[in-house]
PDB file of C-alpha atoms in Angstrom:
ATOM      1  CA  UNK A   1       0.000   0.000   0.000  1.00 50.00           C
ATOM      2  CA  UNK A   2       1.353   3.431  -1.030  1.00 53.00           C
ATOM      3  CA  UNK A   3       0.860   6.383   1.298  1.00 56.00           C
ATOM      4  CA  UNK A   4      -0.299   9.792   0.039  1.00 57.00           C
ATOM      5  CA  UNK A   5       3.145  11.323   0.594  1.00 53.00           C
ATOM      6  CA  UNK A   6       4.877   8.575  -1.397  1.00 54.00           C
ATOM      7  CA  UNK A   7       2.206   8.838  -4.105  1.00 54.00           C
ATOM      8  CA  UNK A   8       2.794  12.595  -4.518  1.00 54.00           C
ATOM      9  CA  UNK A   9       6.527  12.044  -4.501  1.00 49.00           C
ATOM     10  CA  UNK A  10       6.171   9.379  -7.185  1.00 49.00           C
ATOM     11  CA  UNK A  11       3.944  11.606  -9.319  1.00 52.00           C
ATOM     12  CA  UNK A  12       6.454  14.457  -9.044  1.00 52.00           C
ATOM     13  CA  UNK A  13       9.163  12.194 -10.404  1.00 50.00           C
ATOM     14  CA  UNK A  14       6.992  10.704 -13.204  1.00 48.00           C
ATOM     15  CA  UNK A  15       3.845  12.734 -14.116  1.00 49.00           C
ATOM     16  CA  UNK A  16       2.682  10.010 -16.522  1.00 47.00           C
ATOM     17  CA  UNK A  17       2.154   7.602 -13.650  1.00 47.00           C
ATOM     18  CA  UNK A  18      -0.293   9.890 -11.874  1.00 47.00           C
ATOM     19  CA  UNK A  19      -3.200   7.996 -10.248  1.00 46.00           C
ATOM     20  CA  UNK A  20      -6.334   9.759  -8.946  1.00 48.00           C
ATOM     21  CA  UNK A  21      -6.819   9.450  -5.208  1.00 45.00           C
ATOM     22  CA  UNK A  22     -10.295   8.872  -3.694  1.00 47.00           C
ATOM     23  CA  UNK A  23     -10.570   9.589   0.023  1.00 48.00           C
ATOM     24  CA  UNK A  24     -13.488   7.105   0.339  1.00 48.00           C
ATOM     25  CA  UNK A  25     -11.455   4.215  -1.048  1.00 49.00           C
ATOM     26  CA  UNK A  26      -9.047   2.295   1.189  1.00 51.00           C
ATOM     27  CA  UNK A  27      -5.920   0.522   0.123  1.00 53.00           C
ATOM     28  CA  UNK A  28      -7.853  -2.721  -0.566  1.00 52.00           C
ATOM     29  CA  UNK A  29     -10.269  -1.018  -2.963  1.00 56.00           C
ATOM     30  CA  UNK A  30     -13.215  -0.893  -0.482  1.00 58.00           C
ATOM     31  CA  UNK A  31     -15.212   2.111   0.587  1.00 71.00           C
ATOM     32  CA  UNK A  32     -15.554   3.134   4.244  1.00 75.00           C
ATOM     33  CA  UNK A  33     -19.212   2.067   4.404  1.00 78.00           C
ATOM     34  CA  UNK A  34     -18.323  -1.417   3.165  1.00 78.00           C
ATOM     35  CA  UNK A  35     -15.487  -1.600   5.683  1.00 79.00           C
ATOM     36  CA  UNK A  36     -17.779  -0.616   8.581  1.00 78.00           C
ATOM     37  CA  UNK A  37     -20.342  -3.166   7.448  1.00 81.00           C
ATOM     38  CA  UNK A  38     -17.688  -5.896   7.403  1.00 81.00           C
ATOM     39  CA  UNK A  39     -16.463  -4.918  10.871  1.00 82.00           C
ATOM     40  CA  UNK A  40     -20.030  -4.951  12.202  1.00 83.00           C
ATOM     41  CA  UNK A  41     -20.606  -8.416  10.770  1.00 85.00           C
ATOM     42  CA  UNK A  42     -17.423  -9.646  12.467  1.00 87.00           C
ATOM     43  CA  UNK A  43     -18.542  -8.184  15.813  1.00 85.00           C
ATOM     44  CA  UNK A  44     -21.953  -9.846  15.538  1.00 87.00           C
ATOM     45  CA  UNK A  45     -20.315 -13.130  14.652  1.00 86.00           C
ATOM     46  CA  UNK A  46     -18.032 -12.847  17.696  1.00 86.00           C
ATOM     47  CA  UNK A  47     -21.051 -12.234  19.925  1.00 86.00           C
ATOM     48  CA  UNK A  48     -22.724 -15.348  18.576  1.00 88.00           C
ATOM     49  CA  UNK A  49     -19.554 -17.353  19.140  1.00 88.00           C
ATOM     50  CA  UNK A  50     -19.285 -16.096  22.729  1.00 88.00           C
ATOM     51  CA  UNK A  51     -22.913 -17.066  23.386  1.00 87.00           C
ATOM     52  CA  UNK A  52     -22.315 -20.541  21.997  1.00 87.00           C
ATOM     53  CA  UNK A  53     -19.117 -20.834  24.056  1.00 87.00           C
ATOM     54  CA  UNK A  54     -20.947 -19.949  27.259  1.00 86.00           C
ATOM     55  CA  UNK A  55     -23.600 -22.504  26.409  1.00 86.00           C
ATOM     56  CA  UNK A  56     -20.933 -25.149  25.855  1.00 87.00           C
ATOM     57  CA  UNK A  57     -19.264 -24.261  29.193  1.00 87.00           C
ATOM     58  CA  UNK A  58     -22.586 -24.620  31.027  1.00 86.00           C
ATOM     59  CA  UNK A  59     -23.218 -27.995  29.404  1.00 87.00           C
ATOM     60  CA  UNK A  60     -19.688 -29.123  30.235  1.00 86.00           C
ATOM     61  CA  UNK A  61     -20.131 -28.237  33.924  1.00 83.00           C
ATOM     62  CA  UNK A  62     -23.410 -30.141  34.019  1.00 83.00           C
ATOM     63  CA  UNK A  63     -21.723 -33.160  32.410  1.00 86.00           C
ATOM     64  CA  UNK A  64     -18.868 -33.009  34.930  1.00 83.00           C
ATOM     65  CA  UNK A  65     -21.314 -32.898  37.864  1.00 80.00           C
ATOM     66  CA  UNK A  66     -23.253 -35.843  36.450  1.00 81.00           C
ATOM     67  CA  UNK A  67     -20.009 -37.738  35.874  1.00 81.00           C
ATOM     68  CA  UNK A  68     -18.982 -37.113  39.496  1.00 76.00           C
ATOM     69  CA  UNK A  69     -22.344 -38.400  40.748  1.00 73.00           C
ATOM     70  CA  UNK A  70     -22.022 -41.500  38.585  1.00 76.00           C
ATOM     71  CA  UNK A  71     -18.513 -42.064  39.896  1.00 73.00           C
ATOM     72  CA  UNK A  72     -19.686 -41.858  43.510  1.00 68.00           C
ATOM     73  CA  UNK A  73     -22.483 -44.302  42.776  1.00 67.00           C
ATOM     74  CA  UNK A  74     -20.024 -46.664  41.099  1.00 68.00           C
ATOM     75  CA  UNK A  75     -17.663 -46.414  44.077  1.00 62.00           C
ATOM     76  CA  UNK A  76     -20.477 -47.242  46.474  1.00 58.00           C
ATOM     77  CA  UNK A  77     -21.433 -50.224  44.349  1.00 56.00           C
ATOM     78  CA  UNK A  78     -17.810 -51.396  44.215  1.00 54.00           C
ATOM     79  CA  UNK A  79     -17.408 -51.122  47.982  1.00 47.00           C
ATOM     80  CA  UNK A  80     -20.716 -52.928  48.525  1.00 47.00           C
ATOM     81  CA  UNK A  81     -19.555 -55.844  46.368  1.00 47.00           C
ATOM     82  CA  UNK A  82     -16.124 -56.011  47.984  1.00 46.00           C
ATOM     83  CA  UNK A  83     -16.264 -57.963  51.262  1.00 44.00           C
ATOM     84  CA  UNK A  84     -12.834 -56.704  52.373  1.00 42.00           C
ATOM     85  CA  UNK A  85     -13.939 -53.065  52.209  1.00 43.00           C
ATOM     86  CA  UNK A  86     -17.505 -53.581  53.348  1.00 43.00           C
ATOM     87  CA  UNK A  87     -16.461 -54.118  56.956  1.00 44.00           C
ATOM     88  CA  UNK A  88     -14.681 -50.753  57.299  1.00 44.00           C
ATOM     89  CA  UNK A  89     -17.006 -48.741  55.080  1.00 51.00           C
ATOM     90  CA  UNK A  90     -18.762 -45.773  56.663  1.00 71.00           C
ATOM     91  CA  UNK A  91     -22.460 -45.427  55.907  1.00 80.00           C
ATOM     92  CA  UNK A  92     -23.897 -42.113  54.768  1.00 82.00           C
ATOM     93  CA  UNK A  93     -25.046 -40.234  57.926  1.00 84.00           C
ATOM     94  CA  UNK A  94     -28.114 -38.884  56.095  1.00 84.00           C
ATOM     95  CA  UNK A  95     -29.194 -42.430  55.257  1.00 86.00           C
ATOM     96  CA  UNK A  96     -28.640 -43.553  58.858  1.00 87.00           C
ATOM     97  CA  UNK A  97     -30.708 -40.645  60.145  1.00 87.00           C
ATOM     98  CA  UNK A  98     -33.523 -41.448  57.725  1.00 88.00           C
ATOM     99  CA  UNK A  99     -33.575 -45.093  58.847  1.00 89.00           C
ATOM    100  CA  UNK A 100     -33.472 -44.105  62.512  1.00 90.00           C
ATOM    101  CA  UNK A 101     -36.341 -41.611  62.147  1.00 90.00           C
ATOM    102  CA  UNK A 102     -38.506 -44.195  60.379  1.00 90.00           C
ATOM    103  CA  UNK A 103     -37.671 -46.885  62.949  1.00 92.00           C
ATOM    104  CA  UNK A 104     -38.447 -44.612  65.922  1.00 91.00           C
ATOM    105  CA  UNK A 105     -41.658 -43.199  64.435  1.00 90.00           C
ATOM    106  CA  UNK A 106     -45.003 -44.105  66.004  1.00 88.00           C
ATOM    107  CA  UNK A 107     -46.272 -45.561  62.732  1.00 88.00           C
ATOM    108  CA  UNK A 108     -43.503 -48.191  62.832  1.00 89.00           C
ATOM    109  CA  UNK A 109     -44.919 -50.437  65.544  1.00 88.00           C
ATOM    110  CA  UNK A 110     -42.428 -53.320  65.669  1.00 88.00           C
ATOM    111  CA  UNK A 111     -38.906 -52.385  66.816  1.00 91.00           C
ATOM    112  CA  UNK A 112     -35.523 -54.117  66.879  1.00 92.00           C
ATOM    113  CA  UNK A 113     -34.885 -56.264  69.952  1.00 90.00           C
ATOM    114  CA  UNK A 114     -31.399 -55.656  71.332  1.00 89.00           C
ATOM    115  CA  UNK A 115     -31.552 -58.638  73.661  1.00 89.00           C
ATOM    116  CA  UNK A 116     -31.429 -61.121  70.763  1.00 90.00           C
ATOM    117  CA  UNK A 117     -29.170 -61.558  67.770  1.00 90.00           C
ATOM    118  CA  UNK A 118     -29.539 -59.570  64.561  1.00 89.00           C
ATOM    119  CA  UNK A 119     -30.425 -62.722  62.613  1.00 89.00           C
ATOM    120  CA  UNK A 120     -33.264 -63.569  64.988  1.00 89.00           C
ATOM    121  CA  UNK A 121     -36.647 -64.159  63.344  1.00 91.00           C
ATOM    122  CA  UNK A 122     -38.209 -61.089  64.970  1.00 90.00           C
ATOM    123  CA  UNK A 123     -35.322 -58.805  63.997  1.00 91.00           C
ATOM    124  CA  UNK A 124     -35.317 -60.294  60.488  1.00 91.00           C
ATOM    125  CA  UNK A 125     -38.964 -59.322  60.042  1.00 92.00           C
ATOM    126  CA  UNK A 126     -38.273 -55.827  61.399  1.00 92.00           C
ATOM    127  CA  UNK A 127     -35.348 -55.470  59.012  1.00 92.00           C
ATOM    128  CA  UNK A 128     -37.474 -56.534  56.050  1.00 92.00           C
ATOM    129  CA  UNK A 129     -40.246 -54.063  56.879  1.00 91.00           C
ATOM    130  CA  UNK A 130     -37.820 -51.231  57.581  1.00 91.00           C
ATOM    131  CA  UNK A 131     -35.965 -51.694  54.278  1.00 90.00           C
ATOM    132  CA  UNK A 132     -39.304 -51.689  52.442  1.00 90.00           C
ATOM    133  CA  UNK A 133     -40.363 -48.464  54.144  1.00 89.00           C
ATOM    134  CA  UNK A 134     -37.003 -46.829  53.403  1.00 88.00           C
ATOM    135  CA  UNK A 135     -37.324 -47.775  49.729  1.00 86.00           C
ATOM    136  CA  UNK A 136     -40.717 -46.071  49.630  1.00 85.00           C
ATOM    137  CA  UNK A 137     -39.094 -42.802  50.756  1.00 80.00           C
ATOM    138  CA  UNK A 138     -38.082 -40.523  47.879  1.00 71.00           C
ATOM    139  CA  UNK A 139     -35.019 -38.783  49.333  1.00 69.00           C
ATOM    140  CA  UNK A 140     -33.019 -38.901  52.543  1.00 68.00           C
ATOM    141  CA  UNK A 141     -33.584 -36.380  55.317  1.00 62.00           C
ATOM    142  CA  UNK A 142     -31.738 -33.047  54.900  1.00 58.00           C
ATOM    143  CA  UNK A 143     -30.226 -34.111  51.591  1.00 60.00           C
ATOM    144  CA  UNK A 144     -30.954 -34.384  47.880  1.00 64.00           C
ATOM    145  CA  UNK A 145     -29.613 -37.914  47.495  1.00 71.00           C
ATOM    146  CA  UNK A 146     -32.208 -40.303  46.096  1.00 78.00           C
ATOM    147  CA  UNK A 147     -32.926 -43.506  47.980  1.00 79.00           C
ATOM    148  CA  UNK A 148     -32.715 -45.412  44.696  1.00 77.00           C
ATOM    149  CA  UNK A 149     -29.016 -44.525  44.445  1.00 81.00           C
ATOM    150  CA  UNK A 150     -28.205 -46.557  47.576  1.00 83.00           C
ATOM    151  CA  UNK A 151     -27.584 -50.265  47.369  1.00 85.00           C
ATOM    152  CA  UNK A 152     -29.370 -52.870  49.484  1.00 85.00           C
ATOM    153  CA  UNK A 153     -26.192 -53.474  51.453  1.00 88.00           C
ATOM    154  CA  UNK A 154     -25.908 -49.794  52.411  1.00 88.00           C
ATOM    155  CA  UNK A 155     -29.513 -49.649  53.590  1.00 89.00           C
ATOM    156  CA  UNK A 156     -29.061 -52.897  55.505  1.00 91.00           C
ATOM    157  CA  UNK A 157     -25.959 -51.519  57.247  1.00 91.00           C
ATOM    158  CA  UNK A 158     -27.838 -48.339  58.182  1.00 91.00           C
ATOM    159  CA  UNK A 159     -30.519 -50.540  59.755  1.00 92.00           C
ATOM    160  CA  UNK A 160     -27.861 -52.602  61.516  1.00 92.00           C
ATOM    161  CA  UNK A 161     -26.502 -49.443  63.156  1.00 92.00           C
ATOM    162  CA  UNK A 162     -29.902 -48.989  64.820  1.00 92.00           C
ATOM    163  CA  UNK A 163     -29.784 -52.554  66.149  1.00 93.00           C
ATOM    164  CA  UNK A 164     -26.159 -52.125  67.282  1.00 91.00           C
ATOM    165  CA  UNK A 165     -27.096 -49.114  69.419  1.00 90.00           C
ATOM    166  CA  UNK A 166     -29.930 -51.047  71.029  1.00 91.00           C
ATOM    167  CA  UNK A 167     -27.619 -54.004  71.571  1.00 90.00           C
ATOM    168  CA  UNK A 168     -25.005 -51.831  73.292  1.00 85.00           C
ATOM    169  CA  UNK A 169     -27.659 -50.352  75.553  1.00 86.00           C
ATOM    170  CA  UNK A 170     -28.854 -53.833  76.486  1.00 87.00           C
ATOM    171  CA  UNK A 171     -25.323 -55.020  77.299  1.00 84.00           C
ATOM    172  CA  UNK A 172     -24.570 -51.856  79.290  1.00 81.00           C
ATOM    173  CA  UNK A 173     -27.688 -52.341  81.427  1.00 83.00           C
ATOM    174  CA  UNK A 174     -26.688 -55.848  82.473  1.00 84.00           C
ATOM    175  CA  UNK A 175     -25.549 -56.318  86.096  1.00 84.00           C
ATOM    176  CA  UNK A 176     -21.818 -55.761  86.456  1.00 79.00           C
ATOM    177  CA  UNK A 177     -21.515 -53.638  83.317  1.00 77.00           C
ATOM    178  CA  UNK A 178     -22.342 -50.309  84.891  1.00 73.00           C
ATOM    179  CA  UNK A 179     -18.816 -49.017  84.331  1.00 75.00           C
ATOM    180  CA  UNK A 180     -18.455 -50.548  80.859  1.00 75.00           C
ATOM    181  CA  UNK A 181     -19.075 -47.274  78.953  1.00 74.00           C
ATOM    182  CA  UNK A 182     -16.560 -45.494  81.168  1.00 77.00           C
ATOM    183  CA  UNK A 183     -13.944 -48.204  80.633  1.00 77.00           C
ATOM    184  CA  UNK A 184     -14.533 -48.152  76.889  1.00 77.00           C
ATOM    185  CA  UNK A 185     -14.200 -44.372  76.881  1.00 80.00           C
ATOM    186  CA  UNK A 186     -10.880 -44.581  78.719  1.00 77.00           C
ATOM    187  CA  UNK A 187      -9.546 -47.185  76.269  1.00 79.00           C
ATOM    188  CA  UNK A 188     -10.651 -45.100  73.312  1.00 82.00           C
ATOM    189  CA  UNK A 189      -9.062 -41.963  74.762  1.00 82.00           C
ATOM    190  CA  UNK A 190      -5.728 -43.669  75.436  1.00 81.00           C
ATOM    191  CA  UNK A 191      -5.720 -45.212  71.955  1.00 83.00           C
ATOM    192  CA  UNK A 192      -6.327 -41.820  70.354  1.00 85.00           C
ATOM    193  CA  UNK A 193      -3.636 -40.251  72.525  1.00 83.00           C
ATOM    194  CA  UNK A 194      -1.118 -42.890  71.433  1.00 86.00           C
ATOM    195  CA  UNK A 195      -2.062 -42.310  67.781  1.00 88.00           C
ATOM    196  CA  UNK A 196      -1.558 -38.531  68.035  1.00 87.00           C
ATOM    197  CA  UNK A 197       1.719 -38.983  69.871  1.00 85.00           C
ATOM    198  CA  UNK A 198       3.006 -41.433  67.284  1.00 88.00           C
ATOM    199  CA  UNK A 199       2.081 -39.167  64.336  1.00 88.00           C
ATOM    200  CA  UNK A 200       3.811 -36.162  65.897  1.00 86.00           C
ATOM    201  CA  UNK A 201       7.011 -38.045  66.709  1.00 87.00           C
ATOM    202  CA  UNK A 202       7.175 -39.812  63.345  1.00 89.00           C
ATOM    203  CA  UNK A 203       7.642 -36.450  61.589  1.00 88.00           C
ATOM    204  CA  UNK A 204      11.157 -36.176  63.040  1.00 89.00           C
ATOM    205  CA  UNK A 205      12.392 -39.595  61.905  1.00 90.00           C
ATOM    206  CA  UNK A 206      15.378 -39.657  59.549  1.00 90.00           C
ATOM    207  CA  UNK A 207      15.315 -41.538  56.269  1.00 90.00           C
ATOM    208  CA  UNK A 208      17.612 -44.240  57.610  1.00 90.00           C
ATOM    209  CA  UNK A 209      15.421 -44.726  60.674  1.00 90.00           C
ATOM    210  CA  UNK A 210      12.287 -44.647  58.544  1.00 89.00           C
ATOM    211  CA  UNK A 211      13.572 -47.591  56.496  1.00 89.00           C
ATOM    212  CA  UNK A 212      14.620 -49.575  59.562  1.00 89.00           C
ATOM    213  CA  UNK A 213      11.450 -49.016  61.605  1.00 90.00           C
ATOM    214  CA  UNK A 214       8.975 -49.065  58.751  1.00 87.00           C
ATOM    215  CA  UNK A 215       5.767 -50.802  59.806  1.00 85.00           C
ATOM    216  CA  UNK A 216       5.498 -49.700  63.438  1.00 87.00           C
ATOM    217  CA  UNK A 217       2.333 -47.958  64.590  1.00 87.00           C
ATOM    218  CA  UNK A 218       0.674 -46.597  67.714  1.00 85.00           C
ATOM    219  CA  UNK A 219       0.302 -50.083  69.207  1.00 87.00           C
ATOM    220  CA  UNK A 220       3.935 -50.071  70.388  1.00 86.00           C
ATOM    221  CA  UNK A 221       3.681 -46.636  72.027  1.00 88.00           C
ATOM    222  CA  UNK A 222       3.722 -46.262  75.800  1.00 86.00           C
ATOM    223  CA  UNK A 223       0.526 -45.726  77.758  1.00 82.00           C
ATOM    224  CA  UNK A 224       0.067 -42.410  79.525  1.00 79.00           C
ATOM    225  CA  UNK A 225      -1.805 -41.718  82.746  1.00 78.00           C
ATOM    226  CA  UNK A 226      -2.774 -38.216  83.875  1.00 76.00           C
ATOM    227  CA  UNK A 227      -2.165 -37.806  87.598  1.00 78.00           C
ATOM    228  CA  UNK A 228      -2.972 -34.723  89.689  1.00 77.00           C
ATOM    229  CA  UNK A 229      -0.895 -34.142  92.802  1.00 68.00           C
ATOM    230  CA  UNK A 230      -1.424 -30.893  94.748  1.00 68.00           C
ATOM    231  CA  UNK A 231      -3.028 -29.158  91.763  1.00 69.00           C
ATOM    232  CA  UNK A 232      -0.069 -30.165  89.603  1.00 73.00           C
ATOM    233  CA  UNK A 233      -1.011 -32.306  86.608  1.00 76.00           C
ATOM    234  CA  UNK A 234       1.644 -34.779  85.479  1.00 79.00           C
ATOM    235  CA  UNK A 235       1.559 -37.336  82.671  1.00 77.00           C
ATOM    236  CA  UNK A 236       2.904 -40.652  83.918  1.00 80.00           C
ATOM    237  CA  UNK A 237       4.386 -42.762  81.118  1.00 82.00           C
ATOM    238  CA  UNK A 238       4.109 -46.569  81.296  1.00 83.00           C
ATOM    239  CA  UNK A 239       6.252 -48.328  78.658  1.00 86.00           C
ATOM    240  CA  UNK A 240       5.104 -51.811  77.541  1.00 88.00           C
ATOM    241  CA  UNK A 241       7.053 -54.694  79.001  1.00 87.00           C
ATOM    242  CA  UNK A 242       7.268 -56.618  75.721  1.00 89.00           C
ATOM    243  CA  UNK A 243       9.035 -53.781  73.842  1.00 90.00           C
ATOM    244  CA  UNK A 244      12.795 -54.039  73.316  1.00 90.00           C
ATOM    245  CA  UNK A 245      15.189 -51.489  74.734  1.00 89.00           C
ATOM    246  CA  UNK A 246      16.379 -50.626  71.220  1.00 91.00           C
ATOM    247  CA  UNK A 247      12.857 -49.702  70.159  1.00 90.00           C
ATOM    248  CA  UNK A 248      12.344 -47.775  73.391  1.00 88.00           C
ATOM    249  CA  UNK A 249      15.536 -45.764  72.824  1.00 90.00           C
ATOM    250  CA  UNK A 250      14.406 -44.961  69.278  1.00 91.00           C
ATOM    251  CA  UNK A 251      11.031 -43.682  70.488  1.00 89.00           C
ATOM    252  CA  UNK A 252      12.691 -41.620  73.224  1.00 88.00           C
ATOM    253  CA  UNK A 253      14.976 -40.075  70.598  1.00 90.00           C
ATOM    254  CA  UNK A 254      11.972 -39.124  68.458  1.00 89.00           C
ATOM    255  CA  UNK A 255      10.266 -37.659  71.510  1.00 87.00           C
ATOM    256  CA  UNK A 256      13.340 -35.564  72.361  1.00 88.00           C
ATOM    257  CA  UNK A 257      13.475 -34.211  68.781  1.00 89.00           C
ATOM    258  CA  UNK A 258       9.810 -33.344  68.974  1.00 87.00           C
ATOM    259  CA  UNK A 259      10.209 -31.498  72.277  1.00 84.00           C
ATOM    260  CA  UNK A 260      13.210 -29.547  70.979  1.00 86.00           C
ATOM    261  CA  UNK A 261      11.223 -28.259  67.991  1.00 85.00           C
ATOM    262  CA  UNK A 262       8.291 -27.007  70.079  1.00 81.00           C
ATOM    263  CA  UNK A 263       7.979 -23.263  70.641  1.00 76.00           C
ATOM    264  CA  UNK A 264       5.588 -23.579  73.574  1.00 72.00           C
ATOM    265  CA  UNK A 265       6.093 -25.516  76.752  1.00 70.00           C
ATOM    266  CA  UNK A 266       4.204 -28.839  76.934  1.00 68.00           C
ATOM    267  CA  UNK A 267       0.803 -28.804  78.596  1.00 68.00           C
ATOM    268  CA  UNK A 268       1.682 -31.595  81.016  1.00 65.00           C
ATOM    269  CA  UNK A 269       4.912 -32.660  82.629  1.00 67.00           C
ATOM    270  CA  UNK A 270       6.057 -36.145  81.697  1.00 66.00           C
ATOM    271  CA  UNK A 271       7.407 -38.474  84.362  1.00 65.00           C
ATOM    272  CA  UNK A 272       8.148 -42.163  84.867  1.00 61.00           C
ATOM    273  CA  UNK A 273       7.620 -44.479  87.803  1.00 63.00           C
ATOM    274  CA  UNK A 274      10.581 -46.088  89.459  1.00 59.00           C
ATOM    275  CA  UNK A 275      11.766 -49.102  87.505  1.00 58.00           C
ATOM    276  CA  UNK A 276      11.320 -51.370  90.541  1.00 60.00           C
ATOM    277  CA  UNK A 277       7.728 -50.295  91.174  1.00 67.00           C
ATOM    278  CA  UNK A 278       4.835 -52.591  90.320  1.00 71.00           C
ATOM    279  CA  UNK A 279       3.125 -50.084  88.028  1.00 73.00           C
ATOM    280  CA  UNK A 280       6.209 -49.076  86.033  1.00 79.00           C
ATOM    281  CA  UNK A 281       5.235 -51.102  82.956  1.00 82.00           C
ATOM    282  CA  UNK A 282       1.997 -50.872  81.044  1.00 82.00           C
ATOM    283  CA  UNK A 283      -0.548 -53.622  81.562  1.00 81.00           C
ATOM    284  CA  UNK A 284      -1.420 -53.683  77.881  1.00 82.00           C
ATOM    285  CA  UNK A 285      -0.876 -57.068  76.281  1.00 83.00           C
ATOM    286  CA  UNK A 286       1.330 -57.713  73.284  1.00 84.00           C
ATOM    287  CA  UNK A 287      -0.497 -57.086  69.976  1.00 81.00           C
ATOM    288  CA  UNK A 288      -1.357 -59.786  67.486  1.00 77.00           C
ATOM    289  CA  UNK A 289       0.084 -60.043  63.952  1.00 69.00           C
ATOM    290  CA  UNK A 290       3.645 -59.521  65.111  1.00 66.00           C
ATOM    291  CA  UNK A 291       4.876 -60.516  61.673  1.00 73.00           C
ATOM    292  CA  UNK A 292       3.862 -57.168  60.214  1.00 80.00           C
ATOM    293  CA  UNK A 293       6.250 -55.328  62.551  1.00 84.00           C
ATOM    294  CA  UNK A 294       9.982 -54.981  61.807  1.00 84.00           C
ATOM    295  CA  UNK A 295      12.548 -56.978  63.717  1.00 84.00           C
ATOM    296  CA  UNK A 296      13.803 -55.436  66.938  1.00 85.00           C
ATOM    297  CA  UNK A 297      10.405 -54.315  68.270  1.00 86.00           C
ATOM    298  CA  UNK A 298       9.467 -57.232  70.547  1.00 86.00           C
ATOM    299  CA  UNK A 299      11.620 -58.997  73.077  1.00 83.00           C
ATOM    300  CA  UNK A 300      12.448 -62.618  72.346  1.00 73.00           C
ATOM    301  CA  UNK A 301      10.179 -64.099  74.958  1.00 54.00           C
ATOM    302  CA  UNK A 302       7.072 -66.285  74.614  1.00 49.00           C
ATOM    303  CA  UNK A 303       5.786 -65.731  78.135  1.00 45.00           C
ATOM    304  CA  UNK A 304       3.571 -62.802  77.168  1.00 47.00           C
ATOM    305  CA  UNK A 305      -0.076 -63.442  76.446  1.00 45.00           C
ATOM    306  CA  UNK A 306      -1.340 -62.429  73.021  1.00 43.00           C
ATOM    307  CA  UNK A 307      -4.038 -59.777  72.954  1.00 43.00           C
ATOM    308  CA  UNK A 308      -7.340 -60.878  71.456  1.00 38.00           C
TER     309      UNK A 308
END
């Protein structure tokens, strides 16, 4: 394209090559009105493309949500058909609440009997009626999940949770079991404390130690007892008797590394009983499946009773 200045310069050099200039004609031979019309058509086409793109994005999001729902349903079906995962699977709380509300309603006359087994004839009839009534419900309580999306095994497990609660209440009310919930609570608390302690200490293990002691868990940790003496709370540590001294030294080293990296002082003081005292060692029995632990964890002695 030749500019006006170059055109005049060219005409001054060669008058025979003079070409008339039209201000309404661009370098491509189009008028301004045609150019504006073309630009307007391009803008309208871009708007249409943007609208179609937004529509495609909306459809894609809907497809992704549907795909995620289908995946969750497939996972539930896979877990239901897998007996190794069925035992540790957690049932949907909304489904459990729906089953519990239907079971405890006044319209549901027959209830589970906690004094008998779950496979008892009476409980079997209750289970059959309860599953039928749950299937007749459209959606679960406080949720948009359809009942039809749950498998029979999931609904049966939700019903079993109701029976399990009644069974635990029946066992707790038996003579001699008045302190059973308290004892269970203490065992659960100590187990959780050992798990937290193990996870915190394991962060400060070196790579060499991680390879050597790979496979240990909270079951080999010491038990802790909170004792209050003259308004002073102290955590008494009871190491297990069946743990080797090498493993004990390793855990003490991890504990020292953990304490050195803490900015705040510990909440409780840690202390140990005298080694000659009767309550120095923990009364917890040696865990089962010792083969899954690395060598050097348990003492070479067969006099300890295996925990059930």
